[in-house]
Tab-separated table of C-alpha atoms in Angstrom:
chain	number	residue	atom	x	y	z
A	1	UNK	CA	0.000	0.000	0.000
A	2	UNK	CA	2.447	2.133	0.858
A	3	UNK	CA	4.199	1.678	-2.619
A	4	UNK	CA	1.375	2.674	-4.636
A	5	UNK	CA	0.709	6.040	-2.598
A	6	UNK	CA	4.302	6.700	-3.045
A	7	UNK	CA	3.559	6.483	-7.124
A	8	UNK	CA	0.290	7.897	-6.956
A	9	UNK	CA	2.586	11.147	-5.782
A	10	UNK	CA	4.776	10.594	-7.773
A	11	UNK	CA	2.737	11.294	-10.594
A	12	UNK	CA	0.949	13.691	-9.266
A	13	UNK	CA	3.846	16.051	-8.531
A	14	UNK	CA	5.563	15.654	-12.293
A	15	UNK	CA	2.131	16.077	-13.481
A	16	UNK	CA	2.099	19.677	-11.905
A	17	UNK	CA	5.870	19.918	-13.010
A	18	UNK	CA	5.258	20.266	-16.441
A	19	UNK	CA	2.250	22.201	-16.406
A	20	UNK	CA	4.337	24.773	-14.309
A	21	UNK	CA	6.989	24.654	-16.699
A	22	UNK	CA	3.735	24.966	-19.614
A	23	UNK	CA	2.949	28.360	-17.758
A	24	UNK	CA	6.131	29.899	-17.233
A	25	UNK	CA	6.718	29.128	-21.489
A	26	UNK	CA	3.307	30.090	-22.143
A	27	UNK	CA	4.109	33.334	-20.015
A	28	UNK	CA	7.051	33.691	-22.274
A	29	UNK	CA	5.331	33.968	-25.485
A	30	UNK	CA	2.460	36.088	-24.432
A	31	UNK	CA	5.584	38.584	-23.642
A	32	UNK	CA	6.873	37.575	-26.880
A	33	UNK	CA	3.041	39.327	-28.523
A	34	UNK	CA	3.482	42.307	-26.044
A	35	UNK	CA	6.989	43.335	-26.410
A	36	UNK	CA	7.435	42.382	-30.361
A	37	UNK	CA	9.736	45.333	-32.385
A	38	UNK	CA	8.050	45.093	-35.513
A	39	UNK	CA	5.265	43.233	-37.572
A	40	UNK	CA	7.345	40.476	-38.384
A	41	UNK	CA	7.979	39.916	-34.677
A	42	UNK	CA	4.595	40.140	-33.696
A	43	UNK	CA	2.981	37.913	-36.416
A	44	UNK	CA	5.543	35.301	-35.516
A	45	UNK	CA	5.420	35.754	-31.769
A	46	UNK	CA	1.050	35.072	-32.319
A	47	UNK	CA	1.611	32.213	-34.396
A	48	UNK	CA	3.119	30.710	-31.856
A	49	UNK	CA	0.544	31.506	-29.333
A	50	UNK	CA	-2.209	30.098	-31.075
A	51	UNK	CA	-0.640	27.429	-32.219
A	52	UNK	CA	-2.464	24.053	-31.376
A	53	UNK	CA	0.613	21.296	-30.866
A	54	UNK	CA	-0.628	17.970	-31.411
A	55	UNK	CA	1.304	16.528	-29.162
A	56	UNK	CA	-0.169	17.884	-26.350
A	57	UNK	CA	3.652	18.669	-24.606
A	58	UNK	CA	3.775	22.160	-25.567
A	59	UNK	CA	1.762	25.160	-23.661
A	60	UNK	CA	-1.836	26.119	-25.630
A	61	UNK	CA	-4.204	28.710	-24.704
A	62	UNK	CA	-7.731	28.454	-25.272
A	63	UNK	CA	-9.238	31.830	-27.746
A	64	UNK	CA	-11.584	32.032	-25.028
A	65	UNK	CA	-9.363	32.603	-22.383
A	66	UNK	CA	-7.116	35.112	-24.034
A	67	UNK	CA	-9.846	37.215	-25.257
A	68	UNK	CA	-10.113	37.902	-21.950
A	69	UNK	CA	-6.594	39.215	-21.738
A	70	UNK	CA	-5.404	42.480	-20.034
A	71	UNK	CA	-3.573	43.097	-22.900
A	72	UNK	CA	-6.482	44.816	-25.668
A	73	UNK	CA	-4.504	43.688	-28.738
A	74	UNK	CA	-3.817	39.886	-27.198
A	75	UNK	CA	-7.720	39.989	-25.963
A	76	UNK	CA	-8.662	41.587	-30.002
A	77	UNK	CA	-6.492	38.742	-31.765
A	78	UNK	CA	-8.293	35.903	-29.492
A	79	UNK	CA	-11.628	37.292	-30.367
A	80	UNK	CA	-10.799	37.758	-34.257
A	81	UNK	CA	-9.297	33.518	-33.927
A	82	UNK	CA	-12.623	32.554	-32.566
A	83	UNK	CA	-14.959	34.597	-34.999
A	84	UNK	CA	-12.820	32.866	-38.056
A	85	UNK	CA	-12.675	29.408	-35.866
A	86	UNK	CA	-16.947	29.862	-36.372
A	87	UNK	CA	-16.979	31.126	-39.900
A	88	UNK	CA	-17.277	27.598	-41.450
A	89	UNK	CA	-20.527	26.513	-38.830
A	90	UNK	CA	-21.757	30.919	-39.817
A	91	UNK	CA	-21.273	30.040	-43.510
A	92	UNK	CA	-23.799	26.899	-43.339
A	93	UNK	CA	-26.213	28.660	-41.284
A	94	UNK	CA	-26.086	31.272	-43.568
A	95	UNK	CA	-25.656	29.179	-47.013
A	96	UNK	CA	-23.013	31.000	-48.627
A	97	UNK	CA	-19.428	30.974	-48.933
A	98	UNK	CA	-16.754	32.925	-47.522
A	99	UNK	CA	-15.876	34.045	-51.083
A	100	UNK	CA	-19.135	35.474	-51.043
A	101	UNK	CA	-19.345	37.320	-47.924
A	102	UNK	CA	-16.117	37.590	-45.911
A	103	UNK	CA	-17.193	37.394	-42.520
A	104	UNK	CA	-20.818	37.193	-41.672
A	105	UNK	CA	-22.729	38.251	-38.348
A	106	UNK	CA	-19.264	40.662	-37.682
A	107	UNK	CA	-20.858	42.679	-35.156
A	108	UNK	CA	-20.184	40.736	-32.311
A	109	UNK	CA	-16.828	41.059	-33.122
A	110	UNK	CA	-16.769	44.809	-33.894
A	111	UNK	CA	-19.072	45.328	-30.306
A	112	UNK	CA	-16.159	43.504	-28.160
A	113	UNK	CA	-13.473	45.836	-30.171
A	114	UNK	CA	-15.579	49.129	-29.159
A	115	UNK	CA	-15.936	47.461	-25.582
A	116	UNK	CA	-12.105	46.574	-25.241
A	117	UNK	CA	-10.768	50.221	-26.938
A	118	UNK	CA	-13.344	52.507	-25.879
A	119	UNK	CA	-13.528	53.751	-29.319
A	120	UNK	CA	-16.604	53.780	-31.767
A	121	UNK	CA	-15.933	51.613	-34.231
A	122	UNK	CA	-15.968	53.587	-38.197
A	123	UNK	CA	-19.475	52.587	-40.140
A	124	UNK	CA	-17.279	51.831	-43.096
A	125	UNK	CA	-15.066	49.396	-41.251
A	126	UNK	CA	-17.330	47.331	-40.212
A	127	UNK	CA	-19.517	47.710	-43.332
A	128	UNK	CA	-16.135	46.119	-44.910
A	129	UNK	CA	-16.094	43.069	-42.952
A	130	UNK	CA	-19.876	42.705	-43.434
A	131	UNK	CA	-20.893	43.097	-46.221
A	132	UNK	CA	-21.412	41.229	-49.310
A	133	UNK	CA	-18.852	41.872	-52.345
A	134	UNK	CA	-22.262	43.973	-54.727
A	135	UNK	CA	-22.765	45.863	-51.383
A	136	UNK	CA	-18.989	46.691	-50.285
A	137	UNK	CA	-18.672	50.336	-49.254
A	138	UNK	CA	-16.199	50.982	-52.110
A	139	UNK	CA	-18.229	49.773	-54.559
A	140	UNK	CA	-21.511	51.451	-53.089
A	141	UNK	CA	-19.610	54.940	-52.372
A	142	UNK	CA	-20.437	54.149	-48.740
A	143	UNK	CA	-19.318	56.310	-45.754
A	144	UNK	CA	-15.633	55.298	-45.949
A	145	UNK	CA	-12.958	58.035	-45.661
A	146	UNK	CA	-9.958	57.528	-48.207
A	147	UNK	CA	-6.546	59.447	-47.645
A	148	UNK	CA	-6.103	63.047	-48.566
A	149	UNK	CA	-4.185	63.515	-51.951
A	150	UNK	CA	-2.304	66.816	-51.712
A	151	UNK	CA	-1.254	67.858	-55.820
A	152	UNK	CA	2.061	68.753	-57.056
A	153	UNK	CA	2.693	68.551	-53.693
A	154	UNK	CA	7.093	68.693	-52.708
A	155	UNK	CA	7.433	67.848	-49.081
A	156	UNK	CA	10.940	69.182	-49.666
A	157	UNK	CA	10.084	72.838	-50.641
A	158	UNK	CA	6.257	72.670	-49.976
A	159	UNK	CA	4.272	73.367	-46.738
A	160	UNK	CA	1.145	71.855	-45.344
A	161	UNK	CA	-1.603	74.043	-43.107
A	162	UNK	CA	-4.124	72.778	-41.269
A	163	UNK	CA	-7.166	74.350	-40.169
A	164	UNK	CA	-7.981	73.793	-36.758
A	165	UNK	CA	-10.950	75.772	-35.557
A	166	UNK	CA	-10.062	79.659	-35.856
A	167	UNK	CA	-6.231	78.450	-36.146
A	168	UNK	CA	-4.571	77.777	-39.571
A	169	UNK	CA	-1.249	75.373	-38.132
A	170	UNK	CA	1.720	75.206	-41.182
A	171	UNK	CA	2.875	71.541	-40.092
A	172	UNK	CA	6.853	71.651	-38.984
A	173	UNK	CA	8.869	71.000	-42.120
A	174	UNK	CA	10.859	68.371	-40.479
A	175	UNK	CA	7.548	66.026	-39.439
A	176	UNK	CA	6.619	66.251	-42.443
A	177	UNK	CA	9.805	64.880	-44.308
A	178	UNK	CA	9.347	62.119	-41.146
A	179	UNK	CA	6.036	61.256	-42.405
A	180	UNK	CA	6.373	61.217	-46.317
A	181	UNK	CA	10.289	59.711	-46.454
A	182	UNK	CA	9.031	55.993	-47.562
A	183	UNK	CA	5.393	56.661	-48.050
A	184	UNK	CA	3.474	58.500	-50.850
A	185	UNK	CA	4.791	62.094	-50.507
A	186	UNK	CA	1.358	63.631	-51.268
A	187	UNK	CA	-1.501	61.607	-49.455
A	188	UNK	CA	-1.666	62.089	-45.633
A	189	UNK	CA	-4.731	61.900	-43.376
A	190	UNK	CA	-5.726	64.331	-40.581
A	191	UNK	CA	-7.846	64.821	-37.473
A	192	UNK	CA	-8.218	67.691	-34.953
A	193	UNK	CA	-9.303	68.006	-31.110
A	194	UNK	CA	-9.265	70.804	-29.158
A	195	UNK	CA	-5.584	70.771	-28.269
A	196	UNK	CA	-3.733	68.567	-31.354
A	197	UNK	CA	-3.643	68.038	-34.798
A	198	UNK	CA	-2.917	64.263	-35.526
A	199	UNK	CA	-1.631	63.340	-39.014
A	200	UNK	CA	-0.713	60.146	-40.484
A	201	UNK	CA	0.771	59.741	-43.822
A	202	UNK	CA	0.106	56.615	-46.334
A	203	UNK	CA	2.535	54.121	-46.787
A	204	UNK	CA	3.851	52.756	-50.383
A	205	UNK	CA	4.788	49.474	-50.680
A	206	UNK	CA	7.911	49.134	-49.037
A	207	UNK	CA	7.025	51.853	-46.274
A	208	UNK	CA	4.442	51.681	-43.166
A	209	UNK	CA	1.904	54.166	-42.129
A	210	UNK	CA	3.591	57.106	-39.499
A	211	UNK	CA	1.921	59.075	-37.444
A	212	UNK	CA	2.611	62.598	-35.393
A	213	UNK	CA	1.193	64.844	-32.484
A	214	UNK	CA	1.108	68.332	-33.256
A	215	UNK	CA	0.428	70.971	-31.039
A	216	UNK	CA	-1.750	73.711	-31.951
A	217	UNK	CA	-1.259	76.132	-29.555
A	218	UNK	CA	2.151	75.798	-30.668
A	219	UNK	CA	2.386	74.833	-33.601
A	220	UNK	CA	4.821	72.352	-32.496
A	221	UNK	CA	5.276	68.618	-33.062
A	222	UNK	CA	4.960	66.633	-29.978
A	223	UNK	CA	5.195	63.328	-30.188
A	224	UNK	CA	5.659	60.688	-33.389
A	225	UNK	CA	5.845	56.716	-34.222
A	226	UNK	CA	5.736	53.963	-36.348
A	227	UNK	CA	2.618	52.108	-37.130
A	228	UNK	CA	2.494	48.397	-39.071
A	229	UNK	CA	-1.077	48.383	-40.882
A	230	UNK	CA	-1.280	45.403	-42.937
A	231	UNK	CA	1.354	43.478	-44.466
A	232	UNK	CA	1.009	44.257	-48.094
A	233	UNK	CA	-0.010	40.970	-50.011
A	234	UNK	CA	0.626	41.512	-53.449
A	235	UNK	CA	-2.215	39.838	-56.205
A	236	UNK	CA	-1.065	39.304	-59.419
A	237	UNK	CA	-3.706	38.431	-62.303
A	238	UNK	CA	-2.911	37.460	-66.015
A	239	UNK	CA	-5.989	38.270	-67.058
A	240	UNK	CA	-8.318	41.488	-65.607
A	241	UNK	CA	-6.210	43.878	-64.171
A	242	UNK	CA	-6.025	44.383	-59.839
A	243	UNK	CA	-6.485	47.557	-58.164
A	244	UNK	CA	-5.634	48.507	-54.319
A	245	UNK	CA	-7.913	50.940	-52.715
A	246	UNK	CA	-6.736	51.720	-48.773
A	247	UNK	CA	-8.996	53.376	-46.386
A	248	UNK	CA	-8.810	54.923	-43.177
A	249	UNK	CA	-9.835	56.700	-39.917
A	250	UNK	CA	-8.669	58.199	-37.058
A	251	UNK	CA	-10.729	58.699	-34.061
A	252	UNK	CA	-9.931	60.559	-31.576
A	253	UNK	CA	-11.240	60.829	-27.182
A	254	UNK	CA	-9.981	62.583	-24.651
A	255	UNK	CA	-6.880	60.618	-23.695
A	256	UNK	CA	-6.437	58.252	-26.794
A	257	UNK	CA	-6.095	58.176	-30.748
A	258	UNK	CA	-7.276	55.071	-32.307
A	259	UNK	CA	-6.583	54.677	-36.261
A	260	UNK	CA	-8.701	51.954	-38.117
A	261	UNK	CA	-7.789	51.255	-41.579
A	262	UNK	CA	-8.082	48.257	-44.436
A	263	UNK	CA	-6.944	48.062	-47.906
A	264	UNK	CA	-9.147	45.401	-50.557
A	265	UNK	CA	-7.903	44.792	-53.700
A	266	UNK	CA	-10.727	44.519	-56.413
A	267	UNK	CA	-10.333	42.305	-59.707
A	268	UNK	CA	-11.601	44.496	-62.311
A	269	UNK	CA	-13.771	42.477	-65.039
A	270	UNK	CA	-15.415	43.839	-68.309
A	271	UNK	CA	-18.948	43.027	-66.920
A	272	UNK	CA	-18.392	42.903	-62.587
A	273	UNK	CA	-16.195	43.952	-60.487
A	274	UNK	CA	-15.075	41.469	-57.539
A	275	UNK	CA	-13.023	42.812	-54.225
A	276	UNK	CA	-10.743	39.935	-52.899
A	277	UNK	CA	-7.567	40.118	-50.394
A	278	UNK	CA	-9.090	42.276	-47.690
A	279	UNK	CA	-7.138	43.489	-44.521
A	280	UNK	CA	-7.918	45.021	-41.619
A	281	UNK	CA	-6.012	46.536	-38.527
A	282	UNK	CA	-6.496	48.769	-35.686
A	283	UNK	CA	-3.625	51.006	-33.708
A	284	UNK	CA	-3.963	53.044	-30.862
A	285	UNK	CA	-1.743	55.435	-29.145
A	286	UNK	CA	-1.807	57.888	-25.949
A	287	UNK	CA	-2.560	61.058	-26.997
A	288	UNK	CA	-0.089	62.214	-24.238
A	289	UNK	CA	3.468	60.919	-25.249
A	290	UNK	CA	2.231	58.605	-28.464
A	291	UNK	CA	2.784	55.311	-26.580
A	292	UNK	CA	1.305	52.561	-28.873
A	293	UNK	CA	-1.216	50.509	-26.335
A	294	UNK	CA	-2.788	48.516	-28.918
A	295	UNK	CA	-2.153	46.895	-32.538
A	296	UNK	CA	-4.384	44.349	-34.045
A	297	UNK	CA	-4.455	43.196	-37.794
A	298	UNK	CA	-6.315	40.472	-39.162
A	299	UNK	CA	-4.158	39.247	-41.584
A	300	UNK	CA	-1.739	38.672	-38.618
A	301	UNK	CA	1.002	41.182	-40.586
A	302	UNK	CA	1.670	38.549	-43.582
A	303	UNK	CA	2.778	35.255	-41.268
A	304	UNK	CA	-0.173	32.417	-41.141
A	305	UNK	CA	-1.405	31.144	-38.013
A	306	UNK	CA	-3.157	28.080	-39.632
């Protein structure tokens, strides 16, 4: 008898060996999502938190649990894992295809990102991940808002002002190099409160999108950073030719500036016109000091979790 308690404990205390050692790697990699440098970091760093080893021996987290994550853009990623986990069971419920509609009955989704940010959600971005391809917001001329597209604009010798309230703020030469050195030069996008101008310039290809603080009472640029967006998936087509459209907000409260954006990509036939290759992401920052508290992106910045 006294043998088989002795095993019995045995097992019991390697048992809660390795699911201490599960934590503390599990730990690990959720710091891995927090503290990632750069898209590429992050998007591998998620991978492997949602990855589902079927062995069993590694650490896994259930979508459930880490939606309910201190962390906002942990808790966002869970939720958007669980809402694609469903789409297959939503697609037969709703008979039709994921081709044809690219995520339906979104709004839980969007409701638990306005919950988690504090931020209203743009009608256009959820419209995107909604609606049919015949009823996307592009397509429709929806309420989207695209970038501004400044002509013949030089950010070398040119000069950018604002209008904020009874102020007209020139932006500081130098933030505007900042924002337009790898992006498109001439397409930025702007928002005003009562005490800062926020702009945030497109990105080309190669670039990402940047964003800066300036103050109006000033004139002066306060704060600035680097945003991802969306990895930048390139479709090629030997036949009808492929067009990128990007969209975006910025949306401003008291203490925080939350940026929503999405590109599709629409294959451009003689008789229809069909939108494929749709991304999404969401960014915010404190509006004091431009600390970046949040990035989400459903496209997981290029690296597959599946």
């Amino acid at each position: 008898m006294r043998v088989s308690v002795f095993l019995v404990a045995s097992i019991v205390y390697l048992s809660t060996d390795v699911g201490a050692t599960q934590d503390i790697i599990g730990h690990k990699i959720i710091q891995k999502c927090i503290s990632a440098a750069d898209p590429k970091q992050a998007g591998k760093a998620y991978e492997e938190l949602f990855y589902k080893d079927p062995s069993g021996e590694g650490p896994e987290f259930a979508e459930e649990e880490l939606a309910n994550s201190e962390h906002p853009g942990i808790a966002l990623q869970a939720a958007w894992r669980m809402h694609v986990r469903e789409l297959p069971e939503k697609s037969a419920h709703f008979g039709i295809t994921p081709v044809d509609h690219y995520l339906p009955d979104v709004q839980r989704f969007v409701g638990f990102v306005e919950g988690r940010l504090k931020a209203q959600v743009p009608y256009w971005w959820e419209d995107m991940l909604e609606s049919t391809d015949k009823h996307h917001p592009l397509r429709t001329q929806g309420r989207t808002n695209r970038w501004d597209t400044i002509p013949d604009f030089d950010p070398a010798s040119d000069s950018i002002t604002i209008e904020a309230g009874s102020n007209n703020i020139v932006l500081p030469t130098e933030t505007v190099r900042w924002l337009t050195e790898e992006n498109h030069s001439n397409q930025l996008t702007t928002a005003v409160n009562s005490g800062y101008i926020i702009v945030v310039s497109r990105p080309t290809d190669a670039g990402f999108p940047r964003i800066a603080c300036i103050e109006i009472t000033t004139g002066t640029e306060s704060w600035r950073n680097q945003m991802w967006g969306n990895a930048v998936q390139h479709v090629f087509s030997s036949g009808p030719p492929v067009t990128r459209t990007d969209v975006v907000s910025v949306v401003l409260s008291k203490d925080k500036i939350t940026v929503f954006g999405a590109y599709s990509d629409e294959l451009q036939h003689l008789r229809a016109h069909t939108f494929i290759n749709s991304a999404f992401y969401v960014e915010q920052f404190s509006i004091v000091g431009g600390n970046c508290t949040v990035r989400f992106a459903t496209d997981n910045w290029g690296v597959r979790l599946d």
